[in-house]
Amino acid sequence: MTIQERAETAANYKKTGVCNCCQAVTKVFADTVDVDEATLMKMSAGFAAGMGCMEATCGSLIGATMIAGLKTQGQGTPRFSKEILAAFKEKSGATICKELKGVGTGKVLCECDDCVRNAVLSLAEVLGE
């Protein structure tokens, strides 16, 4: 599967309600890591509507960082995380869920399915996939 196909599949998982944002990102990479899909779905379940229910980091960005840690065996993950965050912010306009959704401003910067797509693409860019 190409990275574009992964991004579209993940966006579709979110759009159709199969997964939350974090789960959509982790699920689409299940075939590339040494953790089964069921475990990935469980460990990413708590990041629906961003960390803390829209108060903090976008769930799709958290999912991308989880996968980066698995793919790199934890080696250099803080650096990769910083790079993924920067790439995601450039694409999406923010990294905090409530800012992305326009809570308080009324201006939506990035819809959830696009956040998921951007997280997958940012992860791939940073890891050179």
mmCIF file of C-alpha atoms in Angstrom:
data_model
loop_
_atom_site.group_PDB
_atom_site.id
_atom_site.type_symbol
_atom_site.label_atom_id
_atom_site.label_comp_id
_atom_site.label_asym_id
_atom_site.label_seq_id
_atom_site.Cartn_x
_atom_site.Cartn_y
_atom_site.Cartn_z
ATOM 1 C CA MET A 1 0.000 0.000 0.000
ATOM 2 C CA THR A 2 1.360 3.438 -0.915
ATOM 3 C CA ILE A 3 1.503 6.188 1.663
ATOM 4 C CA GLN A 4 -1.257 8.034 -0.183
ATOM 5 C CA GLU A 5 -3.432 4.913 0.035
ATOM 6 C CA ARG A 6 -2.658 4.606 3.741
ATOM 7 C CA ALA A 7 -3.595 8.267 4.264
ATOM 8 C CA GLU A 8 -6.896 7.861 2.405
ATOM 9 C CA THR A 9 -7.718 4.600 4.189
ATOM 10 C CA ALA A 10 -7.045 6.201 7.575
ATOM 11 C CA ALA A 11 -9.176 9.249 6.676
ATOM 12 C CA ASN A 12 -11.973 6.904 5.633
ATOM 13 C CA TYR A 13 -11.736 4.969 8.918
ATOM 14 C CA LYS A 14 -12.308 8.245 10.767
ATOM 15 C CA LYS A 15 -14.929 9.641 8.402
ATOM 16 C CA THR A 16 -17.066 6.496 8.561
ATOM 17 C CA GLY A 17 -16.781 6.179 12.347
ATOM 18 C CA VAL A 18 -14.820 2.921 12.304
ATOM 19 C CA CYS A 19 -12.095 4.554 14.423
ATOM 20 C CA ASN A 20 -11.334 7.688 16.362
ATOM 21 C CA CYS A 21 -8.521 9.897 14.992
ATOM 22 C CA CYS A 22 -5.725 8.201 16.898
ATOM 23 C CA GLN A 23 -7.014 4.712 16.106
ATOM 24 C CA ALA A 24 -7.320 5.511 12.399
ATOM 25 C CA VAL A 25 -3.627 6.401 12.215
ATOM 26 C CA THR A 26 -2.410 3.428 14.248
ATOM 27 C CA LYS A 27 -4.723 0.935 12.474
ATOM 28 C CA VAL A 28 -3.507 1.877 9.015
ATOM 29 C CA PHE A 29 0.086 1.054 10.038
ATOM 30 C CA ALA A 30 -0.752 -2.213 11.834
ATOM 31 C CA ASP A 31 0.840 -4.276 9.067
ATOM 32 C CA THR A 32 4.152 -2.417 9.490
ATOM 33 C CA VAL A 33 4.750 -2.793 13.243
ATOM 34 C CA ASP A 34 5.199 -5.666 15.703
ATOM 35 C CA VAL A 35 1.968 -4.950 17.587
ATOM 36 C CA ASP A 36 -1.300 -6.553 16.554
ATOM 37 C CA GLU A 37 -4.175 -4.409 15.356
ATOM 38 C CA ALA A 38 -6.415 -5.227 18.333
ATOM 39 C CA THR A 39 -3.755 -4.001 20.771
ATOM 40 C CA LEU A 40 -3.145 -0.852 18.714
ATOM 41 C CA MET A 41 -6.881 -0.124 18.758
ATOM 42 C CA LYS A 42 -7.041 -0.550 22.544
ATOM 43 C CA MET A 43 -3.986 1.565 23.318
ATOM 44 C CA SER A 44 -5.160 4.397 21.061
ATOM 45 C CA ALA A 45 -8.822 4.334 22.187
ATOM 46 C CA GLY A 46 -8.376 7.033 24.837
ATOM 47 C CA PHE A 47 -7.321 9.711 22.374
ATOM 48 C CA ALA A 48 -10.696 10.369 20.755
ATOM 49 C CA ALA A 49 -11.425 14.082 20.422
ATOM 50 C CA GLY A 50 -7.786 14.822 21.163
ATOM 51 C CA MET A 51 -5.957 14.383 24.434
ATOM 52 C CA GLY A 52 -8.335 15.374 27.224
ATOM 53 C CA CYS A 53 -11.434 15.674 25.013
ATOM 54 C CA MET A 54 -10.303 18.521 22.743
ATOM 55 C CA GLU A 55 -8.216 20.294 25.360
ATOM 56 C CA ALA A 56 -4.801 19.233 24.074
ATOM 57 C CA THR A 57 -2.905 17.383 21.344
ATOM 58 C CA CYS A 58 -4.803 16.075 18.333
ATOM 59 C CA GLY A 59 -5.347 12.314 18.558
ATOM 60 C CA SER A 60 -4.097 11.711 15.025
ATOM 61 C CA LEU A 61 -0.792 13.341 15.924
ATOM 62 C CA ILE A 62 -0.546 11.142 19.022
ATOM 63 C CA GLY A 63 -1.185 8.073 16.839
ATOM 64 C CA ALA A 64 1.556 9.088 14.415
ATOM 65 C CA THR A 65 4.005 9.472 17.297
ATOM 66 C CA MET A 66 3.021 6.063 18.717
ATOM 67 C CA ILE A 67 3.727 4.452 15.360
ATOM 68 C CA ALA A 68 7.025 6.330 15.046
ATOM 69 C CA GLY A 69 8.098 4.875 18.393
ATOM 70 C CA LEU A 70 7.223 1.365 17.259
ATOM 71 C CA LYS A 71 8.869 1.729 13.857
ATOM 72 C CA THR A 72 12.093 3.140 15.326
ATOM 73 C CA GLN A 73 12.194 0.818 18.339
ATOM 74 C CA GLY A 74 12.122 3.982 20.448
ATOM 75 C CA GLN A 75 15.447 5.173 19.060
ATOM 76 C CA GLY A 76 15.320 8.903 18.332
ATOM 77 C CA THR A 77 11.574 9.055 18.869
ATOM 78 C CA PRO A 78 11.618 12.465 20.656
ATOM 79 C CA ARG A 79 13.388 13.996 17.642
ATOM 80 C CA PHE A 80 11.032 12.276 15.206
ATOM 81 C CA SER A 81 8.086 13.401 17.324
ATOM 82 C CA LYS A 82 9.210 17.021 17.075
ATOM 83 C CA GLU A 83 9.568 16.722 13.300
ATOM 84 C CA ILE A 84 6.187 15.004 12.903
ATOM 85 C CA LEU A 85 4.575 17.741 15.005
ATOM 86 C CA ALA A 86 6.137 20.486 12.850
ATOM 87 C CA ALA A 87 5.081 18.823 9.587
ATOM 88 C CA PHE A 88 1.560 18.254 10.914
ATOM 89 C CA LYS A 89 1.246 21.860 12.099
ATOM 90 C CA GLU A 90 2.357 23.138 8.708
ATOM 91 C CA LYS A 91 -0.325 21.041 6.983
ATOM 92 C CA SER A 92 -3.143 21.484 9.518
ATOM 93 C CA GLY A 93 -2.607 24.935 11.032
ATOM 94 C CA ALA A 94 -2.337 23.789 14.662
ATOM 95 C CA THR A 95 -1.668 20.731 16.827
ATOM 96 C CA ILE A 96 -4.248 21.251 19.600
ATOM 97 C CA CYS A 97 -7.613 19.637 18.956
ATOM 98 C CA LYS A 98 -9.785 22.532 20.118
ATOM 99 C CA GLU A 99 -7.797 24.974 17.957
ATOM 100 C CA LEU A 100 -8.098 22.670 14.950
ATOM 101 C CA LYS A 101 -11.866 22.439 15.507
ATOM 102 C CA GLY A 102 -12.333 26.169 16.101
ATOM 103 C CA VAL A 103 -13.615 25.830 19.661
ATOM 104 C CA GLY A 104 -13.837 29.386 20.952
ATOM 105 C CA THR A 105 -13.062 30.996 17.601
ATOM 106 C CA GLY A 106 -15.669 29.429 15.338
ATOM 107 C CA LYS A 107 -12.999 28.981 12.662
ATOM 108 C CA VAL A 108 -12.266 25.328 11.857
ATOM 109 C CA LEU A 109 -8.644 25.013 10.748
ATOM 110 C CA CYS A 110 -8.739 21.341 9.775
ATOM 111 C CA GLU A 111 -11.496 18.705 9.750
ATOM 112 C CA CYS A 112 -10.807 15.410 11.549
ATOM 113 C CA ASP A 113 -10.438 13.268 8.422
ATOM 114 C CA ASP A 114 -7.927 15.796 7.063
ATOM 115 C CA CYS A 115 -6.038 15.775 10.380
ATOM 116 C CA VAL A 116 -5.808 11.984 10.125
ATOM 117 C CA ARG A 117 -4.604 12.224 6.534
ATOM 118 C CA ASN A 118 -2.040 14.891 7.491
ATOM 119 C CA ALA A 119 -0.747 12.815 10.424
ATOM 120 C CA VAL A 120 -0.147 9.790 8.180
ATOM 121 C CA LEU A 121 1.607 11.927 5.560
ATOM 122 C CA SER A 122 3.703 13.747 8.193
ATOM 123 C CA LEU A 123 4.820 10.464 9.742
ATOM 124 C CA ALA A 124 5.813 9.116 6.341
ATOM 125 C CA GLU A 125 7.720 12.290 5.430
ATOM 126 C CA VAL A 126 9.694 12.276 8.662
ATOM 127 C CA LEU A 127 10.519 8.565 8.544
ATOM 128 C CA GLY A 128 11.305 8.703 4.831
ATOM 129 C CA GLU A 129 8.564 6.353 3.668
#
